[in-house]
PDB file of C-alpha atoms in Angstrom:
ATOM      1  CA  MET A  15     -29.697  -1.287  -2.428  1.00 40.00           C
ATOM      2  CA  SER A  16     -30.907   2.107  -1.307  1.00 42.00           C
ATOM      3  CA  ALA A  17     -28.609   5.023  -2.030  1.00 48.00           C
ATOM      4  CA  ARG A  18     -29.273   6.333   1.490  1.00 56.00           C
ATOM      5  CA  LYS A  19     -26.187   6.056   3.686  1.00 58.00           C
ATOM      6  CA  ARG A  20     -26.585   3.654   6.589  1.00 58.00           C
ATOM      7  CA  PRO A  21     -24.939   4.567   9.898  1.00 58.00           C
ATOM      8  CA  ASP A  22     -21.328   3.369   9.903  1.00 59.00           C
ATOM      9  CA  ALA A  23     -22.031   1.568  13.178  1.00 59.00           C
ATOM     10  CA  ASP A  24     -24.461  -0.722  11.305  1.00 69.00           C
ATOM     11  CA  VAL A  25     -21.718  -2.088   9.041  1.00 79.00           C
ATOM     12  CA  THR A  26     -19.381  -4.874  10.134  1.00 88.00           C
ATOM     13  CA  PRO A  27     -15.920  -3.321  10.525  1.00 93.00           C
ATOM     14  CA  GLY A  28     -12.988  -4.986   8.807  1.00 95.00           C
ATOM     15  CA  LEU A  29     -10.453  -4.867   6.014  1.00 97.00           C
ATOM     16  CA  LEU A  30     -11.254  -5.237   2.334  1.00 97.00           C
ATOM     17  CA  LEU A  31      -8.426  -6.771   0.313  1.00 98.00           C
ATOM     18  CA  VAL A  32      -9.114  -5.295  -3.106  1.00 98.00           C
ATOM     19  CA  ASP A  33      -7.506  -6.224  -6.424  1.00 98.00           C
ATOM     20  CA  LYS A  34      -7.342  -2.748  -7.925  1.00 98.00           C
ATOM     21  CA  PRO A  35      -7.745  -2.562 -11.700  1.00 97.00           C
ATOM     22  CA  GLY A  36      -5.646  -0.255 -13.844  1.00 96.00           C
ATOM     23  CA  GLY A  37      -7.015   3.174 -14.660  1.00 94.00           C
ATOM     24  CA  MET A  38      -8.467   3.867 -11.195  1.00 95.00           C
ATOM     25  CA  THR A  39      -6.954   5.992  -8.462  1.00 93.00           C
ATOM     26  CA  SER A  40      -6.904   4.664  -4.909  1.00 94.00           C
ATOM     27  CA  HIS A  41      -9.472   7.350  -4.075  1.00 95.00           C
ATOM     28  CA  ASP A  42     -11.703   6.015  -6.885  1.00 96.00           C
ATOM     29  CA  VAL A  43     -11.620   2.580  -5.245  1.00 97.00           C
ATOM     30  CA  VAL A  44     -12.498   4.065  -1.850  1.00 97.00           C
ATOM     31  CA  ALA A  45     -15.403   5.969  -3.425  1.00 96.00           C
ATOM     32  CA  ARG A  46     -16.672   2.792  -5.082  1.00 96.00           C
ATOM     33  CA  ALA A  47     -16.474   0.900  -1.784  1.00 96.00           C
ATOM     34  CA  ARG A  48     -18.495   3.661  -0.110  1.00 96.00           C
ATOM     35  CA  ARG A  49     -21.186   3.287  -2.781  1.00 95.00           C
ATOM     36  CA  VAL A  50     -21.229  -0.512  -2.544  1.00 94.00           C
ATOM     37  CA  LEU A  51     -21.519  -0.436   1.254  1.00 95.00           C
ATOM     38  CA  SER A  52     -23.558   2.776   1.537  1.00 93.00           C
ATOM     39  CA  VAL A  53     -21.220   4.071   4.256  1.00 93.00           C
ATOM     40  CA  ARG A  54     -18.793   6.948   4.492  1.00 93.00           C
ATOM     41  CA  LYS A  55     -16.084   5.652   6.845  1.00 94.00           C
ATOM     42  CA  VAL A  56     -13.749   3.936   4.381  1.00 96.00           C
ATOM     43  CA  GLY A  57     -10.021   4.577   3.964  1.00 95.00           C
ATOM     44  CA  HIS A  58      -7.027   2.918   2.325  1.00 95.00           C
ATOM     45  CA  ALA A  59      -3.513   1.886   3.378  1.00 93.00           C
ATOM     46  CA  GLY A  60      -0.837   2.661   0.813  1.00 84.00           C
ATOM     47  CA  THR A  61      -1.658   4.494  -2.426  1.00 88.00           C
ATOM     48  CA  LEU A  62      -1.367   2.776  -5.796  1.00 92.00           C
ATOM     49  CA  ASP A  63      -0.845   4.848  -8.950  1.00 89.00           C
ATOM     50  CA  PRO A  64      -3.717   4.760 -11.482  1.00 91.00           C
ATOM     51  CA  MET A  65      -1.566   2.686 -13.854  1.00 93.00           C
ATOM     52  CA  ALA A  66      -0.825   0.090 -11.165  1.00 96.00           C
ATOM     53  CA  THR A  67      -2.919  -2.950 -10.357  1.00 98.00           C
ATOM     54  CA  GLY A  68      -3.032  -5.346  -7.441  1.00 98.00           C
ATOM     55  CA  LEU A  69      -3.461  -5.305  -3.706  1.00 98.00           C
ATOM     56  CA  LEU A  70      -5.075  -2.239  -2.152  1.00 98.00           C
ATOM     57  CA  ILE A  71      -6.134  -2.571   1.482  1.00 97.00           C
ATOM     58  CA  LEU A  72      -9.269  -0.711   2.571  1.00 97.00           C
ATOM     59  CA  GLY A  73     -10.481  -0.247   6.118  1.00 96.00           C
ATOM     60  CA  VAL A  74     -14.196   0.013   6.844  1.00 96.00           C
ATOM     61  CA  GLY A  75     -15.669   1.483  10.005  1.00 94.00           C
ATOM     62  CA  ALA A  76     -13.539   0.999  13.112  1.00 94.00           C
ATOM     63  CA  ALA A  77     -10.963  -0.896  11.022  1.00 95.00           C
ATOM     64  CA  THR A  78      -9.777   2.450   9.623  1.00 95.00           C
ATOM     65  CA  ARG A  79      -7.936   2.755  12.970  1.00 94.00           C
ATOM     66  CA  LEU A  80      -5.705  -0.130  11.838  1.00 94.00           C
ATOM     67  CA  LEU A  81      -4.680   1.423   8.530  1.00 94.00           C
ATOM     68  CA  GLY A  82      -1.753   3.410   9.928  1.00 91.00           C
ATOM     69  CA  TYR A  83      -0.232   0.149  11.139  1.00 91.00           C
ATOM     70  CA  VAL A  84      -1.106  -1.887   8.037  1.00 90.00           C
ATOM     71  CA  GLY A  85       0.349   0.592   5.530  1.00 88.00           C
ATOM     72  CA  GLY A  86       3.828   0.606   7.038  1.00 90.00           C
ATOM     73  CA  HIS A  87       4.692  -2.983   6.154  1.00 93.00           C
ATOM     74  CA  ASP A  88       7.103  -4.098   3.442  1.00 96.00           C
ATOM     75  CA  LYS A  89       5.634  -4.455  -0.047  1.00 97.00           C
ATOM     76  CA  THR A  90       6.206  -6.833  -2.961  1.00 98.00           C
ATOM     77  CA  TYR A  91       5.714  -5.731  -6.573  1.00 98.00           C
ATOM     78  CA  GLU A  92       5.894  -7.285 -10.012  1.00 98.00           C
ATOM     79  CA  ALA A  93       7.011  -4.677 -12.555  1.00 98.00           C
ATOM     80  CA  THR A  94       8.240  -4.164 -16.094  1.00 98.00           C
ATOM     81  CA  ILE A  95      11.011  -1.616 -16.658  1.00 98.00           C
ATOM     82  CA  ARG A  96      11.596  -0.222 -20.144  1.00 98.00           C
ATOM     83  CA  LEU A  97      15.133   0.972 -20.862  1.00 98.00           C
ATOM     84  CA  GLY A  98      15.825   3.364 -23.740  1.00 98.00           C
ATOM     85  CA  GLN A  99      13.197   5.996 -22.947  1.00 98.00           C
ATOM     86  CA  SER A 100      12.624   8.415 -20.072  1.00 96.00           C
ATOM     87  CA  THR A 101       9.237  10.020 -19.448  1.00 93.00           C
ATOM     88  CA  VAL A 102       8.008  13.027 -17.500  1.00 88.00           C
ATOM     89  CA  THR A 103       6.167  10.766 -15.026  1.00 88.00           C
ATOM     90  CA  ASP A 104       8.752   7.946 -14.941  1.00 92.00           C
ATOM     91  CA  ASP A 105       6.024   5.606 -16.186  1.00 93.00           C
ATOM     92  CA  ARG A 106       4.243   4.848 -19.459  1.00 94.00           C
ATOM     93  CA  GLU A 107       1.534   7.453 -18.877  1.00 90.00           C
ATOM     94  CA  GLY A 108       3.879  10.405 -19.250  1.00 88.00           C
ATOM     95  CA  GLU A 109       5.265  12.166 -22.305  1.00 90.00           C
ATOM     96  CA  VAL A 110       8.559  10.737 -23.564  1.00 95.00           C
ATOM     97  CA  LEU A 111      11.389  13.121 -22.714  1.00 93.00           C
ATOM     98  CA  THR A 112      14.449  11.342 -24.094  1.00 96.00           C
ATOM     99  CA  THR A 113      15.297   8.301 -26.196  1.00 97.00           C
ATOM    100  CA  ALA A 114      18.603   6.464 -26.506  1.00 98.00           C
ATOM    101  CA  SER A 115      19.593   3.186 -28.093  1.00 98.00           C
ATOM    102  CA  THR A 116      20.108   0.198 -25.814  1.00 98.00           C
ATOM    103  CA  ALA A 117      21.685  -1.908 -28.571  1.00 97.00           C
ATOM    104  CA  HIS A 118      25.099  -1.760 -26.888  1.00 96.00           C
ATOM    105  CA  LEU A 119      23.823  -3.018 -23.523  1.00 97.00           C
ATOM    106  CA  ASP A 120      24.289  -6.663 -22.651  1.00 97.00           C
ATOM    107  CA  ASP A 121      22.313  -8.534 -20.007  1.00 97.00           C
ATOM    108  CA  ASP A 122      25.144  -8.358 -17.466  1.00 98.00           C
ATOM    109  CA  ALA A 123      25.237  -4.558 -17.605  1.00 98.00           C
ATOM    110  CA  ILE A 124      21.472  -4.387 -17.160  1.00 98.00           C
ATOM    111  CA  ARG A 125      21.536  -6.763 -14.198  1.00 98.00           C
ATOM    112  CA  ALA A 126      24.381  -4.788 -12.596  1.00 98.00           C
ATOM    113  CA  ALA A 127      22.499  -1.482 -12.913  1.00 98.00           C
ATOM    114  CA  LEU A 128      19.429  -2.996 -11.288  1.00 98.00           C
ATOM    115  CA  ALA A 129      21.493  -4.647  -8.557  1.00 98.00           C
ATOM    116  CA  ALA A 130      22.767  -1.162  -7.681  1.00 98.00           C
ATOM    117  CA  GLN A 131      19.146  -0.233  -6.894  1.00 98.00           C
ATOM    118  CA  THR A 132      19.064  -2.573  -3.887  1.00 98.00           C
ATOM    119  CA  GLY A 133      19.865  -2.040  -0.239  1.00 98.00           C
ATOM    120  CA  PRO A 134      19.464   1.285   1.607  1.00 97.00           C
ATOM    121  CA  LEU A 135      18.819   4.073  -0.921  1.00 96.00           C
ATOM    122  CA  GLN A 136      18.319   7.819  -0.930  1.00 95.00           C
ATOM    123  CA  GLN A 137      15.498   7.933  -3.453  1.00 94.00           C
ATOM    124  CA  VAL A 138      13.994  11.060  -5.015  1.00 90.00           C
ATOM    125  CA  PRO A 139      10.271  10.563  -5.717  1.00 85.00           C
ATOM    126  CA  SER A 140       8.853  11.489  -9.110  1.00 77.00           C
ATOM    127  CA  SER A 141       7.675  15.092  -9.270  1.00 68.00           C
ATOM    128  CA  VAL A 142       4.209  13.797 -10.197  1.00 63.00           C
ATOM    129  CA  SER A 143       3.948  11.631  -7.080  1.00 61.00           C
ATOM    130  CA  ALA A 144       1.406  12.088  -4.298  1.00 59.00           C
ATOM    131  CA  VAL A 145       4.038  13.549  -1.942  1.00 58.00           C
ATOM    132  CA  LYS A 146       2.751  16.747  -0.358  1.00 57.00           C
ATOM    133  CA  VAL A 147       4.676  20.007  -0.731  1.00 53.00           C
ATOM    134  CA  ASP A 148       3.428  22.749   1.609  1.00 55.00           C
ATOM    135  CA  GLY A 149       0.095  20.982   1.924  1.00 56.00           C
ATOM    136  CA  ARG A 150      -0.478  20.310  -1.789  1.00 58.00           C
ATOM    137  CA  ARG A 151       0.180  17.125  -3.734  1.00 55.00           C
ATOM    138  CA  SER A 152       3.278  17.360  -5.901  1.00 55.00           C
ATOM    139  CA  TYR A 153       1.367  16.203  -8.988  1.00 57.00           C
ATOM    140  CA  ASP A 154      -1.154  19.038  -8.525  1.00 57.00           C
ATOM    141  CA  ARG A 155       1.671  21.575  -8.483  1.00 52.00           C
ATOM    142  CA  VAL A 156       3.226  20.081 -11.631  1.00 56.00           C
ATOM    143  CA  ARG A 157      -0.125  20.153 -13.440  1.00 56.00           C
ATOM    144  CA  ALA A 158      -0.427  23.819 -12.455  1.00 55.00           C
ATOM    145  CA  GLY A 159       2.853  24.516 -14.241  1.00 56.00           C
ATOM    146  CA  GLU A 160       5.098  24.744 -11.195  1.00 57.00           C
ATOM    147  CA  GLU A 161       8.650  23.418 -11.081  1.00 60.00           C
ATOM    148  CA  VAL A 162       8.853  20.870  -8.267  1.00 62.00           C
ATOM    149  CA  GLU A 163      12.001  19.312  -6.821  1.00 73.00           C
ATOM    150  CA  LEU A 164      11.368  16.789  -4.093  1.00 75.00           C
ATOM    151  CA  ALA A 165      13.837  15.885  -1.375  1.00 83.00           C
ATOM    152  CA  ALA A 166      15.396  12.431  -1.327  1.00 90.00           C
ATOM    153  CA  ARG A 167      13.973   9.983   1.178  1.00 91.00           C
ATOM    154  CA  SER A 168      15.460   6.919   2.829  1.00 95.00           C
ATOM    155  CA  VAL A 169      14.050   3.640   1.525  1.00 96.00           C
ATOM    156  CA  THR A 170      15.329   0.079   1.413  1.00 98.00           C
ATOM    157  CA  VAL A 171      15.015  -2.378  -1.454  1.00 98.00           C
ATOM    158  CA  HIS A 172      15.440  -5.736   0.218  1.00 98.00           C
ATOM    159  CA  ARG A 173      15.442  -7.748  -2.984  1.00 98.00           C
ATOM    160  CA  LEU A 174      15.235  -7.085  -6.718  1.00 98.00           C
ATOM    161  CA  GLU A 175      15.026 -10.216  -8.848  1.00 98.00           C
ATOM    162  CA  VAL A 176      15.266 -10.044 -12.640  1.00 98.00           C
ATOM    163  CA  GLN A 177      12.731 -12.487 -14.066  1.00 98.00           C
ATOM    164  CA  ARG A 178      13.157 -11.801 -17.769  1.00 98.00           C
ATOM    165  CA  ILE A 179      15.053  -9.519 -20.146  1.00 98.00           C
ATOM    166  CA  GLY A 180      13.413  -8.939 -23.522  1.00 98.00           C
ATOM    167  CA  ARG A 181      14.097  -6.741 -26.537  1.00 97.00           C
ATOM    168  CA  PRO A 182      10.791  -5.618 -28.085  1.00 96.00           C
ATOM    169  CA  ALA A 183      12.660  -3.386 -30.544  1.00 96.00           C
ATOM    170  CA  PRO A 184      16.343  -3.026 -31.519  1.00 94.00           C
ATOM    171  CA  ASP A 185      16.761   0.103 -29.385  1.00 97.00           C
ATOM    172  CA  LEU A 186      14.613  -0.904 -26.375  1.00 98.00           C
ATOM    173  CA  VAL A 187      14.918  -3.359 -23.496  1.00 98.00           C
ATOM    174  CA  ASP A 188      12.077  -4.561 -21.264  1.00 98.00           C
ATOM    175  CA  VAL A 189      12.989  -6.088 -17.912  1.00 98.00           C
ATOM    176  CA  ASP A 190      10.467  -7.969 -15.763  1.00 98.00           C
ATOM    177  CA  VAL A 191      11.401  -7.732 -12.075  1.00 98.00           C
ATOM    178  CA  THR A 192      10.141  -8.671  -8.631  1.00 98.00           C
ATOM    179  CA  VAL A 193      10.851  -6.059  -5.977  1.00 98.00           C
ATOM    180  CA  VAL A 194      10.560  -6.435  -2.198  1.00 98.00           C
ATOM    181  CA  CYS A 195      10.937  -3.085  -0.449  1.00 98.00           C
ATOM    182  CA  THR A 196       9.980  -0.869   2.438  1.00 97.00           C
ATOM    183  CA  ALA A 197       6.832   1.211   2.399  1.00 94.00           C
ATOM    184  CA  GLY A 198       7.337   4.495   0.563  1.00 91.00           C
ATOM    185  CA  THR A 199       9.613   3.065  -2.129  1.00 95.00           C
ATOM    186  CA  TYR A 200       8.835   4.234  -5.672  1.00 93.00           C
ATOM    187  CA  ILE A 201       9.304   1.436  -8.192  1.00 96.00           C
ATOM    188  CA  ARG A 202       9.183   3.918 -11.078  1.00 94.00           C
ATOM    189  CA  ALA A 203      12.088   5.757  -9.460  1.00 95.00           C
ATOM    190  CA  ILE A 204      14.057   2.503  -9.613  1.00 97.00           C
ATOM    191  CA  ALA A 205      13.311   2.338 -13.355  1.00 97.00           C
ATOM    192  CA  ARG A 206      14.304   5.989 -13.812  1.00 96.00           C
ATOM    193  CA  ASP A 207      17.524   5.709 -11.826  1.00 97.00           C
ATOM    194  CA  ALA A 208      18.659   2.424 -13.381  1.00 98.00           C
ATOM    195  CA  GLY A 209      18.060   3.894 -16.846  1.00 98.00           C
ATOM    196  CA  ALA A 210      19.986   7.033 -15.923  1.00 97.00           C
ATOM    197  CA  ALA A 211      22.910   4.988 -14.629  1.00 97.00           C
ATOM    198  CA  LEU A 212      23.034   3.125 -17.940  1.00 98.00           C
ATOM    199  CA  GLY A 213      22.849   6.418 -19.877  1.00 98.00           C
ATOM    200  CA  VAL A 214      19.730   5.399 -21.817  1.00 98.00           C
ATOM    201  CA  GLY A 215      16.824   6.485 -19.620  1.00 98.00           C
ATOM    202  CA  GLY A 216      14.165   4.259 -18.141  1.00 98.00           C
ATOM    203  CA  HIS A 217      10.548   4.181 -17.088  1.00 97.00           C
ATOM    204  CA  LEU A 218       7.928   1.780 -15.804  1.00 97.00           C
ATOM    205  CA  THR A 219       5.456   0.147 -18.192  1.00 97.00           C
ATOM    206  CA  ALA A 220       3.652  -2.189 -15.757  1.00 98.00           C
ATOM    207  CA  LEU A 221       3.289  -2.435 -11.985  1.00 98.00           C
ATOM    208  CA  ARG A 222       1.362  -4.849  -9.791  1.00 98.00           C
ATOM    209  CA  ARG A 223       1.436  -4.996  -5.993  1.00 98.00           C
ATOM    210  CA  SER A 224       1.325  -8.648  -4.999  1.00 98.00           C
ATOM    211  CA  ARG A 225       1.864  -8.379  -1.250  1.00 97.00           C
ATOM    212  CA  SER A 226       1.711  -5.902   1.624  1.00 97.00           C
ATOM    213  CA  GLY A 227       2.963  -7.213   4.943  1.00 95.00           C
ATOM    214  CA  PRO A 228       1.008 -10.381   5.772  1.00 96.00           C
ATOM    215  CA  PHE A 229      -1.623  -9.739   3.090  1.00 97.00           C
ATOM    216  CA  ASP A 230      -1.378 -11.367  -0.347  1.00 97.00           C
ATOM    217  CA  VAL A 231      -3.183 -10.392  -3.542  1.00 97.00           C
ATOM    218  CA  ALA A 232      -4.273 -14.039  -3.872  1.00 97.00           C
ATOM    219  CA  ARG A 233      -6.754 -13.349  -1.037  1.00 96.00           C
ATOM    220  CA  SER A 234      -8.104 -10.202  -2.679  1.00 97.00           C
ATOM    221  CA  ALA A 235     -11.175  -9.602  -4.844  1.00 97.00           C
ATOM    222  CA  PRO A 236     -12.680  -6.842  -6.975  1.00 97.00           C
ATOM    223  CA  VAL A 237     -14.064  -4.102  -4.745  1.00 96.00           C
ATOM    224  CA  GLU A 238     -17.696  -5.073  -5.409  1.00 96.00           C
ATOM    225  CA  GLU A 239     -17.033  -8.715  -4.490  1.00 97.00           C
ATOM    226  CA  ALA A 240     -15.065  -7.778  -1.377  1.00 96.00           C
ATOM    227  CA  GLY A 241     -17.847  -5.405  -0.328  1.00 95.00           C
ATOM    228  CA  ALA A 242     -20.460  -8.123  -0.834  1.00 95.00           C
ATOM    229  CA  ALA A 243     -18.356 -10.449   1.351  1.00 95.00           C
ATOM    230  CA  LEU A 244     -18.337  -7.825   4.112  1.00 95.00           C
ATOM    231  CA  LEU A 245     -22.115  -7.418   3.915  1.00 93.00           C
ATOM    232  CA  ALA A 246     -22.517 -11.207   4.040  1.00 92.00           C
ATOM    233  CA  GLY A 247     -20.214 -11.449   7.062  1.00 89.00           C
ATOM    234  CA  GLY A 248     -17.477 -13.420   5.337  1.00 91.00           C
ATOM    235  CA  GLY A 249     -15.947 -14.405   2.025  1.00 94.00           C
ATOM    236  CA  ARG A 250     -13.059 -13.714  -0.287  1.00 95.00           C
ATOM    237  CA  GLY A 251     -11.595 -10.242   0.043  1.00 97.00           C
ATOM    238  CA  PHE A 252     -12.913  -9.548   3.562  1.00 97.00           C
ATOM    239  CA  LEU A 253     -11.224  -9.871   6.958  1.00 96.00           C
ATOM    240  CA  GLY A 254     -13.199  -9.132  10.112  1.00 95.00           C
ATOM    241  CA  LEU A 255     -11.715  -6.827  12.714  1.00 95.00           C
ATOM    242  CA  ALA A 256     -10.250  -9.543  14.960  1.00 96.00           C
ATOM    243  CA  ASP A 257      -8.824 -11.544  12.050  1.00 96.00           C
ATOM    244  CA  ALA A 258      -7.362  -8.387  10.511  1.00 95.00           C
ATOM    245  CA  ALA A 259      -5.666  -7.358  13.751  1.00 96.00           C
ATOM    246  CA  GLY A 260      -4.462 -10.909  14.339  1.00 95.00           C
ATOM    247  CA  ALA A 261      -2.786 -10.932  10.921  1.00 95.00           C
ATOM    248  CA  VAL A 262      -0.775  -7.825  11.791  1.00 94.00           C
ATOM    249  CA  PHE A 263      -0.129  -8.128  15.543  1.00 96.00           C
ATOM    250  CA  PRO A 264       0.538 -10.843  18.111  1.00 97.00           C
ATOM    251  CA  THR A 265      -2.693 -11.585  19.976  1.00 97.00           C
ATOM    252  CA  ARG A 266      -3.396 -11.575  23.691  1.00 96.00           C
ATOM    253  CA  SER A 267      -6.493 -13.076  25.294  1.00 96.00           C
ATOM    254  CA  VAL A 268      -8.073 -10.962  28.023  1.00 97.00           C
ATOM    255  CA  GLY A 269     -10.708 -11.964  30.550  1.00 97.00           C
ATOM    256  CA  VAL A 270     -13.960 -10.258  31.429  1.00 96.00           C
ATOM    257  CA  GLU A 271     -12.441  -7.924  34.041  1.00 97.00           C
ATOM    258  CA  GLU A 272      -9.531  -6.935  31.800  1.00 97.00           C
ATOM    259  CA  THR A 273     -11.958  -6.370  28.943  1.00 97.00           C
ATOM    260  CA  ARG A 274     -13.999  -4.026  31.101  1.00 96.00           C
ATOM    261  CA  ALA A 275     -10.867  -2.158  32.180  1.00 97.00           C
ATOM    262  CA  LEU A 276      -9.745  -1.695  28.567  1.00 96.00           C
ATOM    263  CA  PHE A 277     -13.184  -0.374  27.604  1.00 94.00           C
ATOM    264  CA  TYR A 278     -12.606   2.414  30.138  1.00 94.00           C
ATOM    265  CA  GLY A 279      -9.062   3.077  28.929  1.00 94.00           C
ATOM    266  CA  GLN A 280      -7.528   1.604  32.058  1.00 96.00           C
ATOM    267  CA  ARG A 281      -4.259  -0.296  32.219  1.00 97.00           C
ATOM    268  CA  ILE A 282      -3.892  -4.041  32.607  1.00 97.00           C
ATOM    269  CA  PRO A 283      -0.851  -6.203  33.467  1.00 96.00           C
ATOM    270  CA  ALA A 284       1.985  -5.973  30.969  1.00 96.00           C
ATOM    271  CA  THR A 285       2.023  -8.251  27.964  1.00 93.00           C
ATOM    272  CA  GLY A 286       5.684  -9.114  28.472  1.00 92.00           C
ATOM    273  CA  ALA A 287       6.737  -8.592  24.865  1.00 93.00           C
ATOM    274  CA  PRO A 288       7.570  -5.436  22.884  1.00 93.00           C
ATOM    275  CA  GLY A 289       5.236  -3.784  20.423  1.00 94.00           C
ATOM    276  CA  PRO A 290       1.455  -3.568  20.097  1.00 96.00           C
ATOM    277  CA  HIS A 291      -0.671  -6.641  20.780  1.00 97.00           C
ATOM    278  CA  ALA A 292      -4.260  -7.288  19.749  1.00 97.00           C
ATOM    279  CA  ALA A 293      -6.302  -7.878  22.890  1.00 97.00           C
ATOM    280  CA  LEU A 294      -9.180 -10.292  22.254  1.00 97.00           C
ATOM    281  CA  ASP A 295     -12.042 -10.836  24.728  1.00 97.00           C
ATOM    282  CA  PRO A 296     -13.407 -14.297  25.657  1.00 96.00           C
ATOM    283  CA  ASP A 297     -15.672 -14.194  22.581  1.00 96.00           C
ATOM    284  CA  GLY A 298     -12.739 -13.457  20.265  1.00 96.00           C
ATOM    285  CA  ARG A 299     -13.750  -9.834  19.694  1.00 96.00           C
ATOM    286  CA  LEU A 300     -11.013  -7.197  19.297  1.00 97.00           C
ATOM    287  CA  VAL A 301     -11.074  -4.966  22.359  1.00 97.00           C
ATOM    288  CA  ALA A 302      -7.958  -2.847  21.860  1.00 97.00           C
ATOM    289  CA  LEU A 303      -4.401  -2.671  20.693  1.00 97.00           C
ATOM    290  CA  VAL A 304      -2.321  -2.648  23.867  1.00 97.00           C
ATOM    291  CA  GLU A 305       1.334  -1.866  24.402  1.00 97.00           C
ATOM    292  CA  ASP A 306       3.542  -2.336  27.457  1.00 96.00           C
ATOM    293  CA  SER A 307       4.578   0.689  29.459  1.00 94.00           C
ATOM    294  CA  GLY A 308       6.585  -0.519  32.397  1.00 94.00           C
ATOM    295  CA  SER A 309       4.762  -3.133  34.464  1.00 95.00           C
ATOM    296  CA  THR A 310       1.413  -2.439  32.810  1.00 97.00           C
ATOM    297  CA  ALA A 311      -0.033  -2.361  29.299  1.00 97.00           C
ATOM    298  CA  ARG A 312      -1.852   0.730  28.094  1.00 97.00           C
ATOM    299  CA  VAL A 313      -4.503   1.110  25.395  1.00 97.00           C
ATOM    300  CA  ALA A 314      -2.892   2.301  22.149  1.00 96.00           C
ATOM    301  CA  VAL A 315      -6.097   2.078  20.105  1.00 95.00           C
ATOM    302  CA  GLY A 316      -9.484   1.172  21.560  1.00 95.00           C
ATOM    303  CA  PHE A 317     -12.306  -0.671  19.815  1.00 94.00           C
ATOM    304  CA  PRO A 318     -15.377  -0.218  22.046  1.00 87.00           C
ATOM    305  CA  PRO A 319     -18.488  -2.221  21.159  1.00 83.00           C
ATOM    306  CA  ALA A 320     -20.874  -0.542  18.723  1.00 69.00           C
TER     307      ALA A 320
END
């Protein structure tokens, strides 16, 4: 494939469901997708730490307009929490700050501490997170030697299931968990806070995102395979624009006249239900996201033909 960038309009828009490997940043994955597709207009919904693996959703072309809606859904993670050590990053990639024996902890105490990390929480992100402070990422400020204290944020952990409790060493405990939570929840902060509550410290040693809203990692593929599916017009790891929108929003069929009106940003009769709807033309093409405003529906996001 030529290294020359093709016009973004020449590439089929859609979502790439990528199974991110460990050791790559989300930006690395976006950059690789741009190289595979030879386009520039690629973005992602919901950052994954370099250590983490699993589902990363990319938008290509006009589908980048969907990413703000896609990223706000609840997430599901599989994680391993190590109790007995705290680290500067709250995960295995950071320097160990403290150690404490877990030999006195029984399984009931561990389960109780993790149960306390469910429901509505005021959670303080790690200082080496991607949260911006005065326009700069927190982790950049920490690397520059600055002291950073981030404000707590409201998150909700809907469910935290303990799958296994192991003891890899006399003074350490590893806990495999499944976490279902709102967007913006830091799983490594759960490990840190549970360890602090137990008085032994805690950090994350493994993290995999298995689900984001309606999208499951089982439908994902390595970025090269997902990109090839997009170029071929279908296949594992790729969802076309209409299918992607239909997975996130209720759909509404619109006729030829309504389609023309939406192309010009005009209103059409109300949908009759709250929230955005994906308006599909008679050929099944995504025309716009529409939302009721009184007796009519207005265009929230338009998708004019290329």
